[in-house]
Amino acid sequence: MRHVPADREERIVSLFRQGNALAMEMLYADYASYLTGVCARYIRNDNDLKDVLQEGFIKIFTQIDRFEYRGKGSLRAWASRIMVNESLQALRRQKQLTCRLPEDMMPDLPDEEPDTDGLEADTLVRLIRKLPDGYRAVLNLYVLEGKSHKEIARLLGIKPDSSASQLHRAKNMLAQLIKNHQGGKL
């Protein structure tokens, strides 16, 4: 992962405040790859991913006047939140945030935590992208964004119990995907 020096972040923000078009180029060059990864955690389809990225960058570029620089990493964190929100909005529009499978279709998986030891980050992301959209969204919001089930429920329009249940199922399904991958089945 590429780290952007704090003084570069401040320079980008300063250039935006001056109306200098170079700011957009710098921000895109510095963060496009990282923000693509953020969106890819939520959006499975590559065409939808491109749409979300475009909408997210438009929002970043048009709302940066609201951004308040708070030190190293704050620009990246702010841009990441925008991309997560854009990803969730896209899933909501597609009505893909809940994962309600009939009981007879529910995967019969043992309760286990995914064993990610020795798994490359790209492989893990690829496996996470195989999860149903609702499971993937809850897993990302809980594990990577540090949201509580109450916060996730508010963001996704579901009950906190549904968030906990989807997280449990997502972990079990991911554990099985990892085992299949390690066993050469994927």
Tab-separated table of C-alpha atoms in Angstrom:
chain	number	residue	atom	x	y	z
A	1	MET	CA	0.000	0.000	0.000
A	2	ARG	CA	1.330	3.396	-0.996
A	3	HIS	CA	1.586	5.995	1.752
A	4	VAL	CA	1.176	9.658	0.937
A	5	PRO	CA	3.307	12.045	3.007
A	6	ALA	CA	1.357	14.441	5.219
A	7	ASP	CA	2.838	17.485	3.499
A	8	ARG	CA	1.588	16.131	0.144
A	9	GLU	CA	-1.908	15.754	1.584
A	10	GLU	CA	-1.785	19.343	2.806
A	11	ARG	CA	-0.533	20.469	-0.618
A	12	ILE	CA	-3.420	18.694	-2.371
A	13	VAL	CA	-5.960	20.332	-0.059
A	14	SER	CA	-4.284	23.711	-0.516
A	15	LEU	CA	-4.341	23.372	-4.318
A	16	PHE	CA	-8.054	22.498	-4.191
A	17	ARG	CA	-8.725	25.583	-2.088
A	18	GLN	CA	-6.873	27.670	-4.720
A	19	GLY	CA	-8.954	26.129	-7.515
A	20	ASN	CA	-5.873	24.571	-9.123
A	21	ALA	CA	-6.794	21.644	-11.411
A	22	LEU	CA	-3.507	19.942	-10.540
A	23	ALA	CA	-5.100	19.042	-7.194
A	24	MET	CA	-7.491	16.586	-8.876
A	25	GLU	CA	-4.658	14.903	-10.741
A	26	MET	CA	-2.566	14.590	-7.588
A	27	LEU	CA	-5.404	13.242	-5.486
A	28	TYR	CA	-6.354	10.733	-8.172
A	29	ALA	CA	-2.740	9.610	-8.695
A	30	ASP	CA	-2.173	9.187	-4.963
A	31	TYR	CA	-5.449	7.522	-3.968
A	32	ALA	CA	-7.096	5.853	-6.999
A	33	SER	CA	-5.558	2.452	-6.375
A	34	TYR	CA	-6.329	2.448	-2.667
A	35	LEU	CA	-9.897	3.712	-3.145
A	36	THR	CA	-10.496	1.108	-5.850
A	37	GLY	CA	-9.583	-1.511	-3.269
A	38	VAL	CA	-11.987	0.023	-0.754
A	39	CYS	CA	-14.856	-0.127	-3.247
A	40	ALA	CA	-13.918	-3.613	-4.456
A	41	ARG	CA	-14.537	-4.896	-0.918
A	42	TYR	CA	-18.209	-3.969	-1.382
A	43	ILE	CA	-18.888	-4.057	-5.131
A	44	ARG	CA	-18.450	-7.368	-6.918
A	45	ASN	CA	-19.172	-6.406	-10.538
A	46	ASP	CA	-16.290	-4.520	-12.187
A	47	ASN	CA	-18.581	-2.293	-14.281
A	48	ASP	CA	-20.529	-1.307	-11.166
A	49	LEU	CA	-17.212	-0.747	-9.408
A	50	LYS	CA	-16.140	1.740	-12.096
A	51	ASP	CA	-19.456	3.591	-11.748
A	52	VAL	CA	-19.093	3.792	-7.965
A	53	LEU	CA	-15.524	5.059	-8.279
A	54	GLN	CA	-16.569	7.732	-10.745
A	55	GLU	CA	-19.431	8.898	-8.526
A	56	GLY	CA	-17.169	8.807	-5.487
A	57	PHE	CA	-14.436	10.885	-7.113
A	58	ILE	CA	-17.006	13.415	-8.313
A	59	LYS	CA	-18.265	13.695	-4.754
A	60	ILE	CA	-14.712	14.025	-3.402
A	61	PHE	CA	-13.815	16.727	-5.934
A	62	THR	CA	-17.025	18.704	-5.386
A	63	GLN	CA	-17.128	18.421	-1.603
A	64	ILE	CA	-13.493	18.868	-0.689
A	65	ASP	CA	-14.264	22.429	0.417
A	66	ARG	CA	-16.055	20.772	3.382
A	67	PHE	CA	-12.979	18.704	4.266
A	68	GLU	CA	-10.964	19.802	7.278
A	69	TYR	CA	-7.363	18.606	7.318
A	70	ARG	CA	-6.652	16.983	10.690
A	71	GLY	CA	-3.223	15.519	10.168
A	72	LYS	CA	-1.573	12.718	8.292
A	73	GLY	CA	-4.020	10.244	6.789
A	74	SER	CA	-7.110	12.382	7.331
A	75	LEU	CA	-7.578	13.044	3.601
A	76	ARG	CA	-7.346	9.338	2.803
A	77	ALA	CA	-9.764	8.474	5.628
A	78	TRP	CA	-12.260	11.103	4.442
A	79	ALA	CA	-12.062	9.897	0.837
A	80	SER	CA	-12.451	6.293	2.023
A	81	ARG	CA	-15.643	7.133	3.925
A	82	ILE	CA	-17.060	8.717	0.796
A	83	MET	CA	-16.242	5.611	-1.255
A	84	VAL	CA	-17.747	3.269	1.359
A	85	ASN	CA	-20.925	5.367	1.406
A	86	GLU	CA	-21.087	5.404	-2.406
A	87	SER	CA	-20.625	1.638	-2.455
A	88	LEU	CA	-23.434	1.132	0.053
A	89	GLN	CA	-25.708	3.470	-1.901
A	90	ALA	CA	-25.045	1.466	-5.061
A	91	LEU	CA	-25.909	-1.769	-3.263
A	92	ARG	CA	-29.069	-0.161	-1.846
A	93	ARG	CA	-30.139	0.972	-5.330
A	94	GLN	CA	-29.630	-2.580	-6.534
A	95	LYS	CA	-31.461	-3.867	-3.436
A	96	GLN	CA	-28.582	-6.209	-2.688
A	97	LEU	CA	-27.788	-5.388	0.911
A	98	THR	CA	-29.790	-8.061	2.611
A	99	CYS	CA	-29.071	-11.695	2.210
A	100	ARG	CA	-32.274	-13.524	2.953
A	101	LEU	CA	-31.891	-17.065	1.784
A	102	PRO	CA	-34.632	-19.602	2.492
A	103	GLU	CA	-33.690	-21.851	5.407
A	104	ASP	CA	-33.317	-24.864	3.115
A	105	MET	CA	-30.802	-22.930	1.013
A	106	MET	CA	-28.752	-21.699	3.958
A	107	PRO	CA	-25.242	-23.089	3.764
A	108	ASP	CA	-24.717	-25.791	6.365
A	109	LEU	CA	-21.382	-24.557	7.601
A	110	PRO	CA	-19.705	-25.207	10.907
A	111	ASP	CA	-19.099	-22.243	13.193
A	112	GLU	CA	-15.540	-21.135	12.616
A	113	GLU	CA	-13.381	-18.110	12.173
A	114	PRO	CA	-11.691	-17.697	8.781
A	115	ASP	CA	-8.016	-18.728	8.937
A	116	THR	CA	-6.239	-16.046	6.921
A	117	ASP	CA	-2.689	-16.984	7.978
A	118	GLY	CA	-0.431	-17.161	4.935
A	119	LEU	CA	-3.165	-15.904	2.618
A	120	GLU	CA	-2.119	-13.081	0.294
A	121	ALA	CA	-4.188	-9.904	0.525
A	122	ASP	CA	-5.251	-10.084	-3.140
A	123	THR	CA	-6.488	-13.639	-2.655
A	124	LEU	CA	-8.409	-12.689	0.474
A	125	VAL	CA	-10.080	-9.779	-1.327
A	126	ARG	CA	-10.990	-12.073	-4.224
A	127	LEU	CA	-12.559	-14.570	-1.814
A	128	ILE	CA	-14.431	-11.860	0.092
A	129	ARG	CA	-15.853	-10.637	-3.230
A	130	LYS	CA	-17.435	-14.096	-3.654
A	131	LEU	CA	-19.640	-13.574	-0.596
A	132	PRO	CA	-23.262	-12.518	-1.154
A	133	ASP	CA	-23.551	-8.721	-1.181
A	134	GLY	CA	-25.285	-8.402	2.188
A	135	TYR	CA	-22.783	-10.679	3.918
A	136	ARG	CA	-19.866	-8.859	2.291
A	137	ALA	CA	-21.175	-5.425	3.304
A	138	VAL	CA	-21.701	-6.440	6.944
A	139	LEU	CA	-18.314	-8.188	7.124
A	140	ASN	CA	-16.503	-5.134	5.742
A	141	LEU	CA	-18.356	-2.653	7.918
A	142	TYR	CA	-17.787	-4.695	11.073
A	143	VAL	CA	-14.269	-6.011	10.551
A	144	LEU	CA	-12.595	-3.306	8.466
A	145	GLU	CA	-14.583	-0.163	9.281
A	146	GLY	CA	-15.015	-1.007	12.978
A	147	LYS	CA	-18.767	-0.349	13.013
A	148	SER	CA	-21.043	-1.806	15.674
A	149	HIS	CA	-24.065	-3.899	14.733
A	150	LYS	CA	-26.274	-0.959	15.721
A	151	GLU	CA	-24.358	1.348	13.353
A	152	ILE	CA	-24.418	-1.255	10.574
A	153	ALA	CA	-28.157	-1.707	11.031
A	154	ARG	CA	-28.671	2.038	10.649
A	155	LEU	CA	-26.438	2.214	7.569
A	156	LEU	CA	-28.019	-0.765	5.833
A	157	GLY	CA	-31.605	-0.401	6.972
A	158	ILE	CA	-31.650	-3.755	8.761
A	159	LYS	CA	-32.040	-4.853	12.377
A	160	PRO	CA	-28.944	-5.190	14.606
A	161	ASP	CA	-29.751	-8.899	15.023
A	162	SER	CA	-29.739	-9.281	11.232
A	163	SER	CA	-26.335	-7.617	11.103
A	164	ALA	CA	-24.963	-10.035	13.705
A	165	SER	CA	-26.498	-13.001	11.912
A	166	GLN	CA	-25.128	-11.925	8.528
A	167	LEU	CA	-21.673	-11.393	10.045
A	168	HIS	CA	-21.752	-14.880	11.553
A	169	ARG	CA	-22.785	-16.414	8.230
A	170	ALA	CA	-20.247	-14.327	6.307
A	171	LYS	CA	-17.403	-15.534	8.523
A	172	ASN	CA	-18.484	-19.147	8.159
A	173	MET	CA	-18.852	-18.858	4.399
A	174	LEU	CA	-15.491	-17.086	4.104
A	175	ALA	CA	-13.850	-19.806	6.207
A	176	GLN	CA	-15.214	-22.409	3.783
A	177	LEU	CA	-14.058	-20.386	0.744
A	178	ILE	CA	-10.569	-20.153	2.242
A	179	LYS	CA	-10.478	-23.893	2.933
A	180	ASN	CA	-11.611	-24.599	-0.639
A	181	HIS	CA	-8.949	-22.260	-1.977
A	182	GLN	CA	-6.217	-23.835	0.132
A	183	GLY	CA	-7.405	-27.279	-0.908
A	184	GLY	CA	-7.243	-26.305	-4.584
A	185	LYS	CA	-11.012	-26.391	-5.057
A	186	LEU	CA	-11.237	-22.714	-6.151
